[in-house]
Short mmCIF file of N, CA and C in Angstrom, two decimals:
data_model
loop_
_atom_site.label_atom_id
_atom_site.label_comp_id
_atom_site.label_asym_id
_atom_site.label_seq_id
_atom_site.Cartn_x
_atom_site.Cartn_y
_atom_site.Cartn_z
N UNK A 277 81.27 -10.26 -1.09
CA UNK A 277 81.38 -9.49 0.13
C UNK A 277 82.37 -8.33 -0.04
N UNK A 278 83.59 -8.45 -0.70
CA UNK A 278 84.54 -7.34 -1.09
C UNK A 278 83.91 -6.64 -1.95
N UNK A 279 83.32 -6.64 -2.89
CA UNK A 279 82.33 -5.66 -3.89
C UNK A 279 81.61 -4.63 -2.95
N UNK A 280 80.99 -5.59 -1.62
CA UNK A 280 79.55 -4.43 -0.68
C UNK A 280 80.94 -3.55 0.05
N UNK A 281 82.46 -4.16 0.16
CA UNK A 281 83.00 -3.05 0.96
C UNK A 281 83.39 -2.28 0.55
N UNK A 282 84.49 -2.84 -0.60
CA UNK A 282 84.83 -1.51 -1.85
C UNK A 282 83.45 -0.63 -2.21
N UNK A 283 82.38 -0.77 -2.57
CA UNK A 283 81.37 0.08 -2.68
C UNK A 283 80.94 0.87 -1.31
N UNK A 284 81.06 0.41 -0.38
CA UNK A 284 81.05 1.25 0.82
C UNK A 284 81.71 2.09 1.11
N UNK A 285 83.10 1.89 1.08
CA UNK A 285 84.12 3.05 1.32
C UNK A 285 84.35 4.26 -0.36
N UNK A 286 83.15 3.86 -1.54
CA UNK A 286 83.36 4.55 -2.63
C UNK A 286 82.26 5.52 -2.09
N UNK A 287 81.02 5.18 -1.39
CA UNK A 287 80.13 5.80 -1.28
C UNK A 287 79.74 6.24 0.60
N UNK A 288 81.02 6.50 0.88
CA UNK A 288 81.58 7.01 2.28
C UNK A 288 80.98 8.36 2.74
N UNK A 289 80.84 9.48 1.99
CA UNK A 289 80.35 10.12 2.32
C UNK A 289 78.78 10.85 1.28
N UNK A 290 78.28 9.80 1.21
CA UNK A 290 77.06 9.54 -0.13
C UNK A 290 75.83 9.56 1.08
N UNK A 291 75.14 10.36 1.46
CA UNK A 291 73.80 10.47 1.77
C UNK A 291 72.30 10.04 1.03
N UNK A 292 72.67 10.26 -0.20
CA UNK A 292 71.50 10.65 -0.76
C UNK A 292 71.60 9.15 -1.94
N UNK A 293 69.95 8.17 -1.81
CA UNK A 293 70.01 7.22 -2.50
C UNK A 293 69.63 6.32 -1.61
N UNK A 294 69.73 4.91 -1.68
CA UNK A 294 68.98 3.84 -1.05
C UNK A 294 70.69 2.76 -1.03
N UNK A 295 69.90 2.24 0.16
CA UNK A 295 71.60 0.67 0.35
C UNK A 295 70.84 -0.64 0.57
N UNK A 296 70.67 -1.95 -0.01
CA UNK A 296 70.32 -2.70 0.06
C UNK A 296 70.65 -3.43 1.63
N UNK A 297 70.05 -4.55 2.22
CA UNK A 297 70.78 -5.05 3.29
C UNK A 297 72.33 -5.44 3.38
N UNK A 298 72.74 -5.89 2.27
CA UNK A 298 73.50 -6.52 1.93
C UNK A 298 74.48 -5.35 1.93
N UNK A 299 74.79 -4.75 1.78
CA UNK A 299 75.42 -2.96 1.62
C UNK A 299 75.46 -2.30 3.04
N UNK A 300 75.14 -2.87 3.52
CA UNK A 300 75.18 -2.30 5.25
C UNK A 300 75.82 -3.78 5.86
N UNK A 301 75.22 -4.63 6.17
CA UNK A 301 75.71 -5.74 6.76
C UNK A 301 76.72 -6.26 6.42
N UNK A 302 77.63 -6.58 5.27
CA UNK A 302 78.39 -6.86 4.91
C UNK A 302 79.42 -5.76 5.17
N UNK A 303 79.80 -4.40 4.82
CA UNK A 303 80.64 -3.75 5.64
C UNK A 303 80.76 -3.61 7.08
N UNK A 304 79.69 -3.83 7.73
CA UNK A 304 79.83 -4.27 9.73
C UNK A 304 80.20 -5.05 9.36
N UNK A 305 80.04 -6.17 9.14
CA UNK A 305 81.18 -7.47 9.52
C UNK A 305 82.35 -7.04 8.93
N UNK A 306 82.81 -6.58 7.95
CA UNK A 306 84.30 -5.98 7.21
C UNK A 306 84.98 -5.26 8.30
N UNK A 307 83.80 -4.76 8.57
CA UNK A 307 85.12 -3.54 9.93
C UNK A 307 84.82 -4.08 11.02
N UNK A 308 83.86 -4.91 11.78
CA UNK A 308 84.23 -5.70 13.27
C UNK A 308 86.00 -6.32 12.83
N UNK A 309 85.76 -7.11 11.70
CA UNK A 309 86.94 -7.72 11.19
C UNK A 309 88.17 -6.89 10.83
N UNK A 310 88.28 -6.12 10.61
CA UNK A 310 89.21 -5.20 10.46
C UNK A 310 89.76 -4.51 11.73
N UNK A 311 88.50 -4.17 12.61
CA UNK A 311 89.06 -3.83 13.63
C UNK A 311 89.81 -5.13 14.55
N UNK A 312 89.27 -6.36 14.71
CA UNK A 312 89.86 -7.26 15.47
C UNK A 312 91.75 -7.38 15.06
N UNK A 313 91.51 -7.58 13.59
CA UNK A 313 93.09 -7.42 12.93
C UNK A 313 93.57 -6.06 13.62
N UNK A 314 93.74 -5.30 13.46
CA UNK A 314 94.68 -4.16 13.70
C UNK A 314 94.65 -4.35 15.39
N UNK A 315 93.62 -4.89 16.05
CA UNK A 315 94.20 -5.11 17.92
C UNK A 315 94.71 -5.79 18.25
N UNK A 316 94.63 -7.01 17.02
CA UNK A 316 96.21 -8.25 17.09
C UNK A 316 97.23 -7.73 16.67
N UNK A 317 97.16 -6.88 15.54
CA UNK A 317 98.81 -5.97 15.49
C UNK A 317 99.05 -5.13 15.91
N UNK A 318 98.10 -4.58 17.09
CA UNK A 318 98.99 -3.60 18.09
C UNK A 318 99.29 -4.48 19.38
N UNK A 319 98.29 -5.77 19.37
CA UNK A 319 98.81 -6.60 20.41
C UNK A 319 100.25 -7.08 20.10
N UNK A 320 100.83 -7.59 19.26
CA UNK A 320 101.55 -8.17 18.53
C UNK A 320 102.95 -7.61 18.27
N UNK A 321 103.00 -6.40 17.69
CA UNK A 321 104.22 -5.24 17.69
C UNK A 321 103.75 -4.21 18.62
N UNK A 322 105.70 -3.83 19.18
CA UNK A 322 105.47 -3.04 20.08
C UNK A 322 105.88 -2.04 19.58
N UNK A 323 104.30 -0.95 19.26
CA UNK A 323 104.60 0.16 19.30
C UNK A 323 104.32 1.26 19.78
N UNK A 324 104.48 2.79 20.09
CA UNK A 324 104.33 3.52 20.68
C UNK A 324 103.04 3.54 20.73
N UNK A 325 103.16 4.11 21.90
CA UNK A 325 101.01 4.55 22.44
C UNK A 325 100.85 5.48 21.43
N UNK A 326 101.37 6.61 21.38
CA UNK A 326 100.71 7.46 20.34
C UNK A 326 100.39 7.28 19.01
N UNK A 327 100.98 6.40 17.99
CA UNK A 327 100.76 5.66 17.47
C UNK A 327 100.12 5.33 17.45
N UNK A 328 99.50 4.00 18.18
CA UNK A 328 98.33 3.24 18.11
C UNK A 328 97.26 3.99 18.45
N UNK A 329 97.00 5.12 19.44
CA UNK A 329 96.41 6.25 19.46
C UNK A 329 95.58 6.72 18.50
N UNK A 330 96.56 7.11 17.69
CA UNK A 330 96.60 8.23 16.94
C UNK A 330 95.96 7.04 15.13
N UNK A 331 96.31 6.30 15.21
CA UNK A 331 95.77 4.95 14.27
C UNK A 331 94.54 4.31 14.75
N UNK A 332 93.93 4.16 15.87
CA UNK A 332 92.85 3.89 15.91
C UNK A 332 91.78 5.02 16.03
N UNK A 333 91.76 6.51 16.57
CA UNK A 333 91.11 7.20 16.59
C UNK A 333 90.45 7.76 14.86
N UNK A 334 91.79 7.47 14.27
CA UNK A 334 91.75 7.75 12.69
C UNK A 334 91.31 6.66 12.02
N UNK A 335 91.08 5.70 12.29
CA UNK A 335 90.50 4.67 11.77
C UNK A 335 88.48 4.63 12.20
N UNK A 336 88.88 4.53 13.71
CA UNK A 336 87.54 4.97 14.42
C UNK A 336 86.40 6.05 13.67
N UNK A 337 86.96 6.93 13.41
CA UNK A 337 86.70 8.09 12.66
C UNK A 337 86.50 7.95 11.17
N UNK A 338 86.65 7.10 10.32
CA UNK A 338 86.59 6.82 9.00
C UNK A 338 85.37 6.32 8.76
N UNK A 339 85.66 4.90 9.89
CA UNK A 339 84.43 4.17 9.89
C UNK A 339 83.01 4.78 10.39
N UNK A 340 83.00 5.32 11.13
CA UNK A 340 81.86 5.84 11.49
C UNK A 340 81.30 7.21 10.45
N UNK A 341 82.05 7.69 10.28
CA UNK A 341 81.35 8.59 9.52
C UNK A 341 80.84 7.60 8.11
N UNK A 342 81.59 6.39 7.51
CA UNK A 342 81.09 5.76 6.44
C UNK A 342 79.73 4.95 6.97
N UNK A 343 79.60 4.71 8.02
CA UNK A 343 78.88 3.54 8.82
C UNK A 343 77.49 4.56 8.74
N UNK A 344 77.56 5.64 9.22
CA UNK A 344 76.64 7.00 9.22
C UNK A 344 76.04 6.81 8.03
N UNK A 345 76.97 7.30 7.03
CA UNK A 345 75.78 7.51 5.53
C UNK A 345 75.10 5.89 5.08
N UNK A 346 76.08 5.00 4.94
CA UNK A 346 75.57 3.66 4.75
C UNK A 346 74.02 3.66 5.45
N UNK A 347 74.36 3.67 6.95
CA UNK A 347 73.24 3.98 7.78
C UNK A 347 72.04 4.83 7.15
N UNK A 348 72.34 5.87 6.73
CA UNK A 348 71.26 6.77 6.37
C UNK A 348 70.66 6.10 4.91
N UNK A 349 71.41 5.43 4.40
CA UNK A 349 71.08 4.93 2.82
C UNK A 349 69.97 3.85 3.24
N UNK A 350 70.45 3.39 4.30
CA UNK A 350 69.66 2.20 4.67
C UNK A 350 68.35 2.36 5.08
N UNK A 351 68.20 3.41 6.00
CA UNK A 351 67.14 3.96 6.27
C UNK A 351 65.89 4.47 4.98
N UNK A 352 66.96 5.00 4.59
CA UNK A 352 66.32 5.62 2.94
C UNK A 352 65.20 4.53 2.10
N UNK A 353 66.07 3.41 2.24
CA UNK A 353 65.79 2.22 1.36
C UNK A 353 64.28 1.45 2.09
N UNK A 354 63.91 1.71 3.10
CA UNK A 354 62.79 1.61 3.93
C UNK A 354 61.94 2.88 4.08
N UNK A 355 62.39 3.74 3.41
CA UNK A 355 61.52 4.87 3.43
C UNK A 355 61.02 5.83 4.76
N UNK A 356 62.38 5.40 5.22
CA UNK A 356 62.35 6.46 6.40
C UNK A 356 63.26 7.88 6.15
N UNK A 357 63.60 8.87 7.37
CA UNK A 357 64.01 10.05 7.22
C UNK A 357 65.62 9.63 7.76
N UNK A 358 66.24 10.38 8.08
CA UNK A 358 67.75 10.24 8.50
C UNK A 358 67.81 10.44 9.89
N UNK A 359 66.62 10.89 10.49
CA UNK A 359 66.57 11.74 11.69
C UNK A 359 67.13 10.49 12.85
N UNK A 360 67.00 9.10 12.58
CA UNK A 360 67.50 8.20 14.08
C UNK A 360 68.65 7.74 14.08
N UNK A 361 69.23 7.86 12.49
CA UNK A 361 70.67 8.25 12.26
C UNK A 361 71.27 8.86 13.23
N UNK A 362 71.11 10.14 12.85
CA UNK A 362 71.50 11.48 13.10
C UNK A 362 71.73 11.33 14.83
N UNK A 363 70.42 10.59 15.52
CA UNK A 363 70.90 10.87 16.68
C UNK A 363 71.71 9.91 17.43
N UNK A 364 71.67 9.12 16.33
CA UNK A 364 72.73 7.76 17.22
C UNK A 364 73.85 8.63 17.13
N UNK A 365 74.46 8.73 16.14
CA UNK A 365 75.72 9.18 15.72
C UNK A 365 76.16 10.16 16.23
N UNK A 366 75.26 11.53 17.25
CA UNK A 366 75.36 12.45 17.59
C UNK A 366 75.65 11.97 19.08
N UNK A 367 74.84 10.97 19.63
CA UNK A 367 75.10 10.65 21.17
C UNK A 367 76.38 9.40 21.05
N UNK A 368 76.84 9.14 19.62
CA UNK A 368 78.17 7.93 19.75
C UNK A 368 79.24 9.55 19.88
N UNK A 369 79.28 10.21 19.21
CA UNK A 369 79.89 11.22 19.03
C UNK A 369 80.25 11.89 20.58
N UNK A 370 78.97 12.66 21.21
CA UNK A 370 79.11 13.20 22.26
C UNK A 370 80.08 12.08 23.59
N UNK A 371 79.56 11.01 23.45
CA UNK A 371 80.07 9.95 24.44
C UNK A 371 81.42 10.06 23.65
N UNK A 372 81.81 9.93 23.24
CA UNK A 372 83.02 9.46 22.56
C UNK A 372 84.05 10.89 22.80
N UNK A 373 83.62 12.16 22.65
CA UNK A 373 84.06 13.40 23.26
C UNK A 373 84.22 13.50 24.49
N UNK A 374 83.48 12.91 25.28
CA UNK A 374 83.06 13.28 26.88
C UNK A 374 83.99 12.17 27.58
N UNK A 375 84.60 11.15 26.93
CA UNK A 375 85.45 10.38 27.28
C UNK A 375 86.31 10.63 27.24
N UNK A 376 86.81 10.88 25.90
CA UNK A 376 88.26 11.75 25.45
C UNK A 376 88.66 13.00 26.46
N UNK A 377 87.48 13.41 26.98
CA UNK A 377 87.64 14.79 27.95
C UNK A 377 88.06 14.41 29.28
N UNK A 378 87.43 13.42 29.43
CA UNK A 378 87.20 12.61 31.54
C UNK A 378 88.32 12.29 30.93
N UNK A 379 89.15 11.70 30.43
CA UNK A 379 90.09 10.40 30.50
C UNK A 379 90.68 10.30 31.60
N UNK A 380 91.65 11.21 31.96
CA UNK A 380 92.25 11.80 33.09
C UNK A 380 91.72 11.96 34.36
N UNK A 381 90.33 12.95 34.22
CA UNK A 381 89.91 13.39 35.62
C UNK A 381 88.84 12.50 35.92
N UNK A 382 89.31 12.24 37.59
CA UNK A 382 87.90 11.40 38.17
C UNK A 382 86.41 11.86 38.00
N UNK A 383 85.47 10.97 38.08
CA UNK A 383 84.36 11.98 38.26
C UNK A 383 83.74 11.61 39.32
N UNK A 384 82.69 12.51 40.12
CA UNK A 384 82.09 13.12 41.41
C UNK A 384 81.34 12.39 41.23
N UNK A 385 80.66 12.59 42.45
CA UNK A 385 79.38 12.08 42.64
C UNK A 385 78.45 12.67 42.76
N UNK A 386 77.12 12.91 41.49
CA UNK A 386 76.35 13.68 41.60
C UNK A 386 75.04 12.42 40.81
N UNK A 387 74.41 12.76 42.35
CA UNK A 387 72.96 11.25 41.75
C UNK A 387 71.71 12.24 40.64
N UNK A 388 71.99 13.55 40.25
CA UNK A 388 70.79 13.65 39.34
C UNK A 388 71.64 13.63 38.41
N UNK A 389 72.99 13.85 37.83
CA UNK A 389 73.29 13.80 36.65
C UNK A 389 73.51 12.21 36.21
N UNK A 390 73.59 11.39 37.63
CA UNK A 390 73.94 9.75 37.60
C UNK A 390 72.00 9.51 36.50
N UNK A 391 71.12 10.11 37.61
CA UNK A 391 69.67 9.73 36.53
C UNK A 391 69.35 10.45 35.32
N UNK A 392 70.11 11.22 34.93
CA UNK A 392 69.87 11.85 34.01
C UNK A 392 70.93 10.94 32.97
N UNK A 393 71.73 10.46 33.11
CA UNK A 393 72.65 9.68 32.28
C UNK A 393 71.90 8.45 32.17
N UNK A 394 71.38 7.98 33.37
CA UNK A 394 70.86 6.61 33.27
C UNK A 394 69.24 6.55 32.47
N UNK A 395 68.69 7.70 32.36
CA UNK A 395 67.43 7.65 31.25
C UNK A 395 67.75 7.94 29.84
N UNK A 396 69.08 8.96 29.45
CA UNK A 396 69.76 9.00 28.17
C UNK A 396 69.60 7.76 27.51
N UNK A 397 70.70 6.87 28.74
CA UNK A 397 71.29 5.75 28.37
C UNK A 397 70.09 4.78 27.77
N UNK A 398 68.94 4.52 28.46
CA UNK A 398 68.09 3.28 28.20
C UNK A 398 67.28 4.31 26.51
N UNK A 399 66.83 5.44 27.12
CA UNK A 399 66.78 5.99 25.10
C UNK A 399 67.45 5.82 24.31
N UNK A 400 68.50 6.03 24.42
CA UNK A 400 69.31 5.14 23.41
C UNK A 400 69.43 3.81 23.13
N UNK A 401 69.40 2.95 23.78
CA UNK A 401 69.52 1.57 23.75
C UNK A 401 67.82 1.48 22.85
N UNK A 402 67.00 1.94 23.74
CA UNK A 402 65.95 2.22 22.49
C UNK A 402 65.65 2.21 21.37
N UNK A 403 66.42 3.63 20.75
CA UNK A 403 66.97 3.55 19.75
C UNK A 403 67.39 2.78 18.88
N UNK A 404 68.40 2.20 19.69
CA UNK A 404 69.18 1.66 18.72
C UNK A 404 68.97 -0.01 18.41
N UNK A 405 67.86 -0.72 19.71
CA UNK A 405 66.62 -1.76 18.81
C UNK A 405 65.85 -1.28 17.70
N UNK A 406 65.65 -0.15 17.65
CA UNK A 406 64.35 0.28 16.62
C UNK A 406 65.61 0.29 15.15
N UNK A 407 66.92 1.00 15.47
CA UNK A 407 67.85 0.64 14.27
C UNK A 407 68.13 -0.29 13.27
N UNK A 408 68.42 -0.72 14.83
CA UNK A 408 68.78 -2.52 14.27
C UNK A 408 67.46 -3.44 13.35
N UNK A 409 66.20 -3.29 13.61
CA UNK A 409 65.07 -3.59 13.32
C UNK A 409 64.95 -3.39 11.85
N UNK A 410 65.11 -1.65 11.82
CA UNK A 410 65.05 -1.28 10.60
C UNK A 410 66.46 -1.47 10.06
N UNK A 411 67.39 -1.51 9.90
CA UNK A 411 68.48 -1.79 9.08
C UNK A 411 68.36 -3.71 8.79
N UNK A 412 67.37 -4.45 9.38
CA UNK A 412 67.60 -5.71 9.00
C UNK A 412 65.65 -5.91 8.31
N UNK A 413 65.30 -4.94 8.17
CA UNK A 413 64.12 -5.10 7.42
C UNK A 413 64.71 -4.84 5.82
N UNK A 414 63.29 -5.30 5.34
CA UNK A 414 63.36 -5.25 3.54
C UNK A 414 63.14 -4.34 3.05
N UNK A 415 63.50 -3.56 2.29
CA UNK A 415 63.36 -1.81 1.78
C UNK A 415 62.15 -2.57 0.83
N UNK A 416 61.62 -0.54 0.54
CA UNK A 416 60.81 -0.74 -0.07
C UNK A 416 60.64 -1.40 -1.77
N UNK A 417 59.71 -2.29 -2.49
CA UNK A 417 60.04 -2.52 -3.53
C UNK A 417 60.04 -1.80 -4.80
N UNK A 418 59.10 -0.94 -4.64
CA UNK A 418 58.56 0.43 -5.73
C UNK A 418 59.99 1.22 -5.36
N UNK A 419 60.01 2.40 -6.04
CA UNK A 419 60.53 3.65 -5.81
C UNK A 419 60.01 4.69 -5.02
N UNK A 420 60.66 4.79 -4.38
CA UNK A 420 60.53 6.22 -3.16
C UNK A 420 60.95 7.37 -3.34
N UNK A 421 60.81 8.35 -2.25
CA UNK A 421 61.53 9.69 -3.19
C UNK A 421 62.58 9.42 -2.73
N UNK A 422 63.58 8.85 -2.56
CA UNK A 422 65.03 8.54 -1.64
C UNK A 422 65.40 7.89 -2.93
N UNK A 423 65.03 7.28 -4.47
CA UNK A 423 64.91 6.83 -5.51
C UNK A 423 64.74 5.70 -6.04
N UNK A 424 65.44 4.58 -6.70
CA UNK A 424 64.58 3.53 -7.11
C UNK A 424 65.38 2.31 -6.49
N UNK A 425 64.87 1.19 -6.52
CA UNK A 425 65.00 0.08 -5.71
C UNK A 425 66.41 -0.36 -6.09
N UNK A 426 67.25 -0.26 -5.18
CA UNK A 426 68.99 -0.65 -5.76
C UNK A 426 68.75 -2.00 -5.92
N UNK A 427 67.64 -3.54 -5.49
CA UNK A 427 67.85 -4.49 -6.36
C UNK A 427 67.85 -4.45 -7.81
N UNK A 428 66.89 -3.53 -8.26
CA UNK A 428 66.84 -3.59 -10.08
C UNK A 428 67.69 -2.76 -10.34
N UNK A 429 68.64 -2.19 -9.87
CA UNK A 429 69.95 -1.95 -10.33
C UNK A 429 71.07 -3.24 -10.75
N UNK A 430 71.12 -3.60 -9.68
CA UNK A 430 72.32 -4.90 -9.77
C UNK A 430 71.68 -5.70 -10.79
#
């Protein structure tokens, strides 16, 4: 399991190529786990907000962009395009901006942007069954143009 993470964070910003299941799933559980540790040691020591701030946004940020290409490798390895990648990561991104922005200010009440958020929302969730689907399917066994089967590598 330390081999699929150390190889994950070697091939962090690696697009191009194929990731076995095992190469994706095994780093999500590494970083659910990683993240649980570091919220017991900010639970744990008291230290400044900015700090912990400023340590989880930078952590937040590592992972996801590694979680991204893994993601896209994975896709690869099933012989798909990057394109449902691309848009998870673009609407985790935007939400994740648009929060950072509200933090502070209340928000209004406006019922078409409330339905316009609320049909985003269920496309995405969409999405991100059809992800999950394909990141726990079996890549292809031949070679693709994404290149050759990372089992007959290992």
């Amino acid at each position: 399991m330390l081999h699929y993470y150390k190889l994950f964070w070697l091939n962090a910003l690696d697009v191009k190529g194929r990731a076995r299941r095992k190469e994706f799933w095994y780093p999500f559980l590494m970083n659910i786990l990683v993240n649980i540790i570091i919220g017991v040691i900010f639970f744990v020591l008291p230290l400044p907000a900015i700090l912990e701030e400023t340590v989880s946004w930078l952590v937040y940020i590592l992972m996801l962009v590694a979680m991204f290409t893994v993601t896209v490798r994975r896709f690869h390895d099933v012989g798909m395009t990057m394109l449902i990648p691309i848009i998870i990561y673009l609407v985790t991104v935007a939400n994740d901006v648009s929060e950072f922005i509200n933090k502070d200010i209340q928000s209004f009440d406006n019922s078409a942007l409330t339905i316009i958020a609320v049909i985003v929302g269920v496309i995405y969730i969409v999405i991100l069954i059809v992800s999950l689907a394909v990141c726990c399917t079996s890549g292809k066994k031949e070679t693709n143009k994404y290149g050759v089967n990372p089992k007959t590598i290992d």
